[in-house]
mmCIF file of C-alpha atoms in Angstrom:
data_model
loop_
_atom_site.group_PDB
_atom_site.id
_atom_site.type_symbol
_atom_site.label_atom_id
_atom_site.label_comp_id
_atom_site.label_asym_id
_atom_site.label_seq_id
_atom_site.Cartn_x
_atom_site.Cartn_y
_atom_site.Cartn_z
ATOM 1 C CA UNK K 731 -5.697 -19.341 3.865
ATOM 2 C CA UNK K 732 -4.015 -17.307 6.321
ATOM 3 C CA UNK K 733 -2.643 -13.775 5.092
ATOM 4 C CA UNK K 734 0.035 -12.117 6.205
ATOM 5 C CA UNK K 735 0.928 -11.609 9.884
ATOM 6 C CA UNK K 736 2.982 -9.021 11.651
ATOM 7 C CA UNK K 737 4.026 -8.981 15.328
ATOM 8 C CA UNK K 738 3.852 -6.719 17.548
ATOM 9 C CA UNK K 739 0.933 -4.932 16.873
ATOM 10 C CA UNK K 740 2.230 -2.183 18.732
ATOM 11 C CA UNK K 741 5.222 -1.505 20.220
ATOM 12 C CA UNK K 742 6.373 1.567 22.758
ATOM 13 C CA UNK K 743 9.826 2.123 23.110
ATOM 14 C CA UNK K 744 12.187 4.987 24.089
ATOM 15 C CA UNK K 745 14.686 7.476 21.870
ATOM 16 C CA UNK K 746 17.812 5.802 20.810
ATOM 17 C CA UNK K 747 15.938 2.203 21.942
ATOM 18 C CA UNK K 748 16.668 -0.669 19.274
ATOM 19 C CA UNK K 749 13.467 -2.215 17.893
ATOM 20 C CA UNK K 750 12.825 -5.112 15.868
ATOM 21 C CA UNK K 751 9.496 -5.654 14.013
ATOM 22 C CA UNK K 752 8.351 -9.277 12.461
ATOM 23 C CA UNK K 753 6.525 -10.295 9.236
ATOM 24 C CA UNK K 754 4.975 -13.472 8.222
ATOM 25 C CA UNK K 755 4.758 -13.313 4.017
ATOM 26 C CA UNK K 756 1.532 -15.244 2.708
ATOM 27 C CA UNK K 757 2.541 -19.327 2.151
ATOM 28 C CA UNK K 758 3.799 -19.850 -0.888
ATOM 29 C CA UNK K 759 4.671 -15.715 -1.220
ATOM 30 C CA UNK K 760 8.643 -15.394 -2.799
ATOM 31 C CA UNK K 761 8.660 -11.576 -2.788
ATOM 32 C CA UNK K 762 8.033 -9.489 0.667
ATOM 33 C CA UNK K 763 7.924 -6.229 0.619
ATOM 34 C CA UNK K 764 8.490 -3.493 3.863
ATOM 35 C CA UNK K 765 5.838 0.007 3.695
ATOM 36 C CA UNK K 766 5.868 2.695 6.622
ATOM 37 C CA UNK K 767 2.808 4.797 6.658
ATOM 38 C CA UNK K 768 3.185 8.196 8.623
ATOM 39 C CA UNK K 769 0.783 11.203 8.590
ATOM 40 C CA UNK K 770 3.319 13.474 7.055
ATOM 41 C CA UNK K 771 5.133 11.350 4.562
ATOM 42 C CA UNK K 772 1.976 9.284 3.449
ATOM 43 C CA UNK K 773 2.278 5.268 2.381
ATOM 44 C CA UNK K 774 6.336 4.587 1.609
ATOM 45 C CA UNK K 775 8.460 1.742 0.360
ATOM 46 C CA UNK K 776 11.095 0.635 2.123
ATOM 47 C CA UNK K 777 12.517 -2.058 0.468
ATOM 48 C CA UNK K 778 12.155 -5.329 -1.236
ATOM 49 C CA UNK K 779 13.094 -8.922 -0.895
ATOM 50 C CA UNK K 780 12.609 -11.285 -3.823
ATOM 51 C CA UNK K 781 14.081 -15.138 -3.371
ATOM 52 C CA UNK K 782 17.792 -15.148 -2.789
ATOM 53 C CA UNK K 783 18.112 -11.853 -4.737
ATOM 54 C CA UNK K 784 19.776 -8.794 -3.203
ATOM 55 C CA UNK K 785 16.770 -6.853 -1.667
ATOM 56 C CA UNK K 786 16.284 -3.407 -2.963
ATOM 57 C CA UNK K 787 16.697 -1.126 0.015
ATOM 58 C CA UNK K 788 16.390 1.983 -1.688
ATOM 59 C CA UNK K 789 13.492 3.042 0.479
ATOM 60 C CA UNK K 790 15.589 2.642 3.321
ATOM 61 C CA UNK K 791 15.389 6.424 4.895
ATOM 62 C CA UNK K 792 18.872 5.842 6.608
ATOM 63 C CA UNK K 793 21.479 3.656 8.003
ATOM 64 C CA UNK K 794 19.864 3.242 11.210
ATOM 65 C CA UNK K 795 17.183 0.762 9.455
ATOM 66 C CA UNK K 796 18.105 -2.585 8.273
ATOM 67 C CA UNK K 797 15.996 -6.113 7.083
ATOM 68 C CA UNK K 798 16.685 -9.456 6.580
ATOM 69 C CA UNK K 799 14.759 -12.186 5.385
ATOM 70 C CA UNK K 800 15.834 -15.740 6.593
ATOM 71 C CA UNK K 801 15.027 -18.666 4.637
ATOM 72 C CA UNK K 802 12.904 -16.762 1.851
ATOM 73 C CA UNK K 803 10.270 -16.537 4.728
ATOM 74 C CA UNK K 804 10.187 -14.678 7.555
ATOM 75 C CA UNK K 805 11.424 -10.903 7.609
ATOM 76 C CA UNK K 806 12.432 -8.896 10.339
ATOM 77 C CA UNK K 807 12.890 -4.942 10.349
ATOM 78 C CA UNK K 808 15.497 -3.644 12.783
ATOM 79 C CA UNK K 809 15.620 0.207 13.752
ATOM 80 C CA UNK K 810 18.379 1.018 15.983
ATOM 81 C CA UNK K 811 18.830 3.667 17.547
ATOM 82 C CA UNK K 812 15.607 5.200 17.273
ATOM 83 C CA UNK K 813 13.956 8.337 16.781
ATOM 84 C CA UNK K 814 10.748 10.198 17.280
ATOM 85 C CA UNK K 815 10.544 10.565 13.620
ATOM 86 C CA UNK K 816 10.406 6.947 13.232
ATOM 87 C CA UNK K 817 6.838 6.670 14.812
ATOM 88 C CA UNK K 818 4.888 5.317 12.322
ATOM 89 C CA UNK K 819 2.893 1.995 11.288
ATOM 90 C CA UNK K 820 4.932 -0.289 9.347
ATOM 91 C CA UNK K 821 3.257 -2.577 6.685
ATOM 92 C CA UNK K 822 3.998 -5.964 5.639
ATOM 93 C CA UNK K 823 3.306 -7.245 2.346
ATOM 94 C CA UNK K 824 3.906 -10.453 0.410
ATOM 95 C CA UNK K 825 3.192 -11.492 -3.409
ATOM 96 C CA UNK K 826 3.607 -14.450 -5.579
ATOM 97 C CA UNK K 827 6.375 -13.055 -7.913
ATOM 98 C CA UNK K 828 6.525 -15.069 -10.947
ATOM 99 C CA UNK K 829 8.702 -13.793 -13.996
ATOM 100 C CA UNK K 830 6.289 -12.745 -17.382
ATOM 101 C CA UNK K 831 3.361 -12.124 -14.866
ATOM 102 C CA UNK K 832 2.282 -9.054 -12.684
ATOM 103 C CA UNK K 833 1.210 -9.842 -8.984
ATOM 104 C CA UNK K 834 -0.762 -8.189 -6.363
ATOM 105 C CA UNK K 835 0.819 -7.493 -3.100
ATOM 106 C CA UNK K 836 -1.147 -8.433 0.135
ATOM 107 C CA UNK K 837 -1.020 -6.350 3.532
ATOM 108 C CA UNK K 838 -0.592 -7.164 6.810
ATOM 109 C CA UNK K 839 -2.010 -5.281 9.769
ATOM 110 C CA UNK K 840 1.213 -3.181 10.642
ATOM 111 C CA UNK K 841 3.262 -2.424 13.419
ATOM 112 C CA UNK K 842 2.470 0.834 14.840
ATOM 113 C CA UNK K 843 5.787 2.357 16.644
ATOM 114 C CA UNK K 844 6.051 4.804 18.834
ATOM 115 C CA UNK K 845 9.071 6.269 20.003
ATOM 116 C CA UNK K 846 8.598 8.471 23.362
ATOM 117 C CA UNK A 710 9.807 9.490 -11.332
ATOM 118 C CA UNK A 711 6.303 7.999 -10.692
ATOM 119 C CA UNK A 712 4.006 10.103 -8.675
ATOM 120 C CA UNK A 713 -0.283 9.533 -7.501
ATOM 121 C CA UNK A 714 -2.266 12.497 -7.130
ATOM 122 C CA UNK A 715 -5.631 11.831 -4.879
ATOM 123 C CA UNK A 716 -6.649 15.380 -4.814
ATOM 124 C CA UNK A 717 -9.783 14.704 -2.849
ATOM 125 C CA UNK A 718 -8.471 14.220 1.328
ATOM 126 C CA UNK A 719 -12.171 13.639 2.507
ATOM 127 C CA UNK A 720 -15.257 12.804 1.486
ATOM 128 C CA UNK A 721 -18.623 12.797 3.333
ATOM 129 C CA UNK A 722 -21.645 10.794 2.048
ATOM 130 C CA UNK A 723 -25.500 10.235 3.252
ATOM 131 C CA UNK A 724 -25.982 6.119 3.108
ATOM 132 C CA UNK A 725 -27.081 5.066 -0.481
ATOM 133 C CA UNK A 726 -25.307 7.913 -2.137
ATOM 134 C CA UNK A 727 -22.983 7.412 -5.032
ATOM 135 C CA UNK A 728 -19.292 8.932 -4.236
ATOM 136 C CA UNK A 729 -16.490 8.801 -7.030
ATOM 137 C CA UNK A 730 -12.514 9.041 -6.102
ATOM 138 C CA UNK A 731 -10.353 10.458 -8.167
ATOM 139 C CA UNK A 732 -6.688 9.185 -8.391
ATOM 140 C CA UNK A 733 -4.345 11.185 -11.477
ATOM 141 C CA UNK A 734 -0.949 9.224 -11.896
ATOM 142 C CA UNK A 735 2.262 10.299 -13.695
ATOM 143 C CA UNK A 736 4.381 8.486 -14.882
ATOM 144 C CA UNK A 737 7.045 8.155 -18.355
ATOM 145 C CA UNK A 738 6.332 4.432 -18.697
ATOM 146 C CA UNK A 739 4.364 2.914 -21.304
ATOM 147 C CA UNK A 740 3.608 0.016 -19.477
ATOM 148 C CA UNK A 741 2.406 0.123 -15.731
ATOM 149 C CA UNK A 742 -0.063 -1.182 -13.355
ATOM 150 C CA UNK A 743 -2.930 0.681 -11.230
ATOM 151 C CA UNK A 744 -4.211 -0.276 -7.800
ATOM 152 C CA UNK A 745 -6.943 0.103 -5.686
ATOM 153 C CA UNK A 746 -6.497 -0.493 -2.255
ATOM 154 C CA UNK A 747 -9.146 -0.237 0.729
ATOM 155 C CA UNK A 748 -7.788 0.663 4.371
ATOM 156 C CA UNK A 749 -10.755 0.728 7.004
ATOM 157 C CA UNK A 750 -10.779 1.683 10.393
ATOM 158 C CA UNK A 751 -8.596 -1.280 11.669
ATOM 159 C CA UNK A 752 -5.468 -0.511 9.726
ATOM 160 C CA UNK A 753 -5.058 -3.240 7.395
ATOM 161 C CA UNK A 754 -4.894 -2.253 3.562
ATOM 162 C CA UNK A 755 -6.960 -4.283 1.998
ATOM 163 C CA UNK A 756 -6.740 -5.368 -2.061
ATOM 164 C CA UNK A 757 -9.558 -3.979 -4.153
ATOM 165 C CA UNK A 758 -8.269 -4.487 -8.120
ATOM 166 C CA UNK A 759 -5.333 -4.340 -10.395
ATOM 167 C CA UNK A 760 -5.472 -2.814 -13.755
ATOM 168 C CA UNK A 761 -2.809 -2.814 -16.488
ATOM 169 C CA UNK A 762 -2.111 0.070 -19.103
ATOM 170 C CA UNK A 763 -3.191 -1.761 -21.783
ATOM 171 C CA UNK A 764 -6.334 -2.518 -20.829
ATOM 172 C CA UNK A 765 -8.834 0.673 -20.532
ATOM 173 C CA UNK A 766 -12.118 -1.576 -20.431
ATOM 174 C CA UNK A 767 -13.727 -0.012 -16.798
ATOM 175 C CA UNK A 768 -14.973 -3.060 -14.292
ATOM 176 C CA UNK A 769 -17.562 -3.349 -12.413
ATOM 177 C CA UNK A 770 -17.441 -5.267 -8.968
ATOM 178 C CA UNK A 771 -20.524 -5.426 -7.226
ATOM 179 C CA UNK A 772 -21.139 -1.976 -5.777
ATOM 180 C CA UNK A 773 -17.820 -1.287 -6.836
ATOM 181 C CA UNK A 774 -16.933 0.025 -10.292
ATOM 182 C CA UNK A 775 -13.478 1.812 -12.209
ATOM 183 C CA UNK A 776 -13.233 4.245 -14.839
ATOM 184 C CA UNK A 777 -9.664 3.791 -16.466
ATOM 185 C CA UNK A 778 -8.575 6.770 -19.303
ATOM 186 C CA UNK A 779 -5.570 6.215 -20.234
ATOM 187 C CA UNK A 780 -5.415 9.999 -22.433
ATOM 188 C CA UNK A 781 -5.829 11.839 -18.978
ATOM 189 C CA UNK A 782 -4.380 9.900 -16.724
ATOM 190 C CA UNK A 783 -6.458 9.001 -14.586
ATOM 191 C CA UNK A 784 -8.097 5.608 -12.654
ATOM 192 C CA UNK A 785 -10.934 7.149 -10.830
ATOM 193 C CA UNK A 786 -13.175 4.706 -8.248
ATOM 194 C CA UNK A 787 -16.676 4.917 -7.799
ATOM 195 C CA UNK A 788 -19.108 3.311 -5.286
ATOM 196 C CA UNK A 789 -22.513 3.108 -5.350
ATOM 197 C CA UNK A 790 -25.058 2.891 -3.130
ATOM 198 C CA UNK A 791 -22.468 3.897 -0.566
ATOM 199 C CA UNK A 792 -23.060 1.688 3.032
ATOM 200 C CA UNK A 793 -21.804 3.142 6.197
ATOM 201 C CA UNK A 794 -19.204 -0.211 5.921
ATOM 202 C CA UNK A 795 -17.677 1.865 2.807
ATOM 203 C CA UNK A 796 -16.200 4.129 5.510
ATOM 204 C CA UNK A 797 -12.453 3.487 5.270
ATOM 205 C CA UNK A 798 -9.451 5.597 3.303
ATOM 206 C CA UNK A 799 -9.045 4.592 -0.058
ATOM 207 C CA UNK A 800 -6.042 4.440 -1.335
ATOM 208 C CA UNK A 801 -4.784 4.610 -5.336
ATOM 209 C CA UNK A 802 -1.426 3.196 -6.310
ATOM 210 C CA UNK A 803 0.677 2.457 -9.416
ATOM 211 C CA UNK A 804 3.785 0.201 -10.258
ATOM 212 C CA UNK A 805 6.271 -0.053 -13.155
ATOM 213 C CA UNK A 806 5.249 -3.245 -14.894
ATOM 214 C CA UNK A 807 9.199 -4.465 -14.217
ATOM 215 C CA UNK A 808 9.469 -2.272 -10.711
ATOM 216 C CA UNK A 809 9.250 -3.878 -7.267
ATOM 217 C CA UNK A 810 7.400 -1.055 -5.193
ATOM 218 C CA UNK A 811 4.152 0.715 -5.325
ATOM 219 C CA UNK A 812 3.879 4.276 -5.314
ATOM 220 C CA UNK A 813 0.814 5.363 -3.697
ATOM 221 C CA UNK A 814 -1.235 8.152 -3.553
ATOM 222 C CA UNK A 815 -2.377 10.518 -0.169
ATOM 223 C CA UNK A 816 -5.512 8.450 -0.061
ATOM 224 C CA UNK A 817 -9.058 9.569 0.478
ATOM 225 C CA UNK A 818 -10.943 9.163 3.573
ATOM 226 C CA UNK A 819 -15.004 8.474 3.050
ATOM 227 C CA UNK A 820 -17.129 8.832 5.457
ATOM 228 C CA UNK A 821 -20.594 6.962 4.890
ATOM 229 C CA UNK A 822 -23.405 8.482 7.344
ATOM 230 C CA UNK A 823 -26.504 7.001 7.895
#
């Protein structure tokens, strides 16, 4: 079956530029989960959606970043205001969260963001 | 806190040589999982096995096999035969068996010559 899908692949934009980034969890897929991988800070979470639960944002490096998931499907990371810092590849992945088991989460190909 | 050490950045390997990853984890809880993940040259990371605390048997996958020890720590990843399609960065990870979010190590890049 299809896995999961993020758009755009890349994306270019300039300092203090809003950006929005898309994911597309794995069918079936209730929890989603937002990585950014950067050569100095390594692979980090950035938060969580499960169902209609709150999200965990607590990977969230600052107010500037924000998510929302509509209709337990489709997620969408905004960055406003951004900075060169922010230049990174940000991962997508989904998982079949069911309550008593463990899951495996499953990657997308990233976003890679650069911010001139 | 939770924290992966992959103390190894790079490794470089003639084809058909074996080459073994080490990945140390800390963390306080007594149950936890332990990930393998594979992330080759076009980006995406790429699911290679879960293990839980629990369960120390190693696994063998193909070319593929883990060596779990639970007394040191440690969930090292060894492949054989190494192919120059091995060439990728591996990366190690570990959850809390109630968290959300893995923590993942630095990862190792391999680099399979022929």
């Amino acid at each position: 079956g299809a896995g999961v899908s993020q758009s755009p692949s890349n994306k270019v934009t300039e300092k203090g530029k809003d950006v929005e980034l898309r994911c597309d969890p794995i069918s079936g897929h209730t929890a989603l989960y937002w990585y950014r991988q950067s050569l100095g800070q390594g692979l980090e979470f950035l938060i969580y959606f499960q169902g209609n639960s709150a999200p965990d944002k607590s990977g969230l490096p600052s107010d500037r970043f924000s998510a929302e998931r509509t209709g337990g499907s489709v997620s969408t990371l905004t960055i406003q205001r951004t900075q060169q810092e922010d230049s990174a590849v940000y991962l997508c992945a989904s998982s079949r969260r069911v309550a008593g088991t463990t899951d495996t989460q499953y990657f997308g190909p990233g976003t890679r963001l650069t911010v001139l | 806190a939770q924290k992966v050490t992959q103390a190894q950045t790079e490794i470089s390997v003639v084809e058909k040589e074996d080459v073994t990853l080490d990945c140390v984890y800390e963390t306080r809880d007594t149950t936890y999982y332990l990930f393998w993940y594979k992330q080759p040259p076009s980006g995406e990371l790429v699911f290679l096995i879960r293990r839980n605390s629990f369960d120390e048997q190693n696994e063998i996958s193909g070319r593929y096999s883990w060596n779990f020890q639970k007394s040191t720590s440690s969930f090292n990843f060894t492949i054989t035969a190494s192919q120059v399609v091995d060439s990728a960065v591996y990366f190690c990870a570990l959850r809390k068996a109630a968290g959300n979010k893995l923590t993942f190590g630095g990862g190792t890049r391999v680099l399979v010559k022929p």
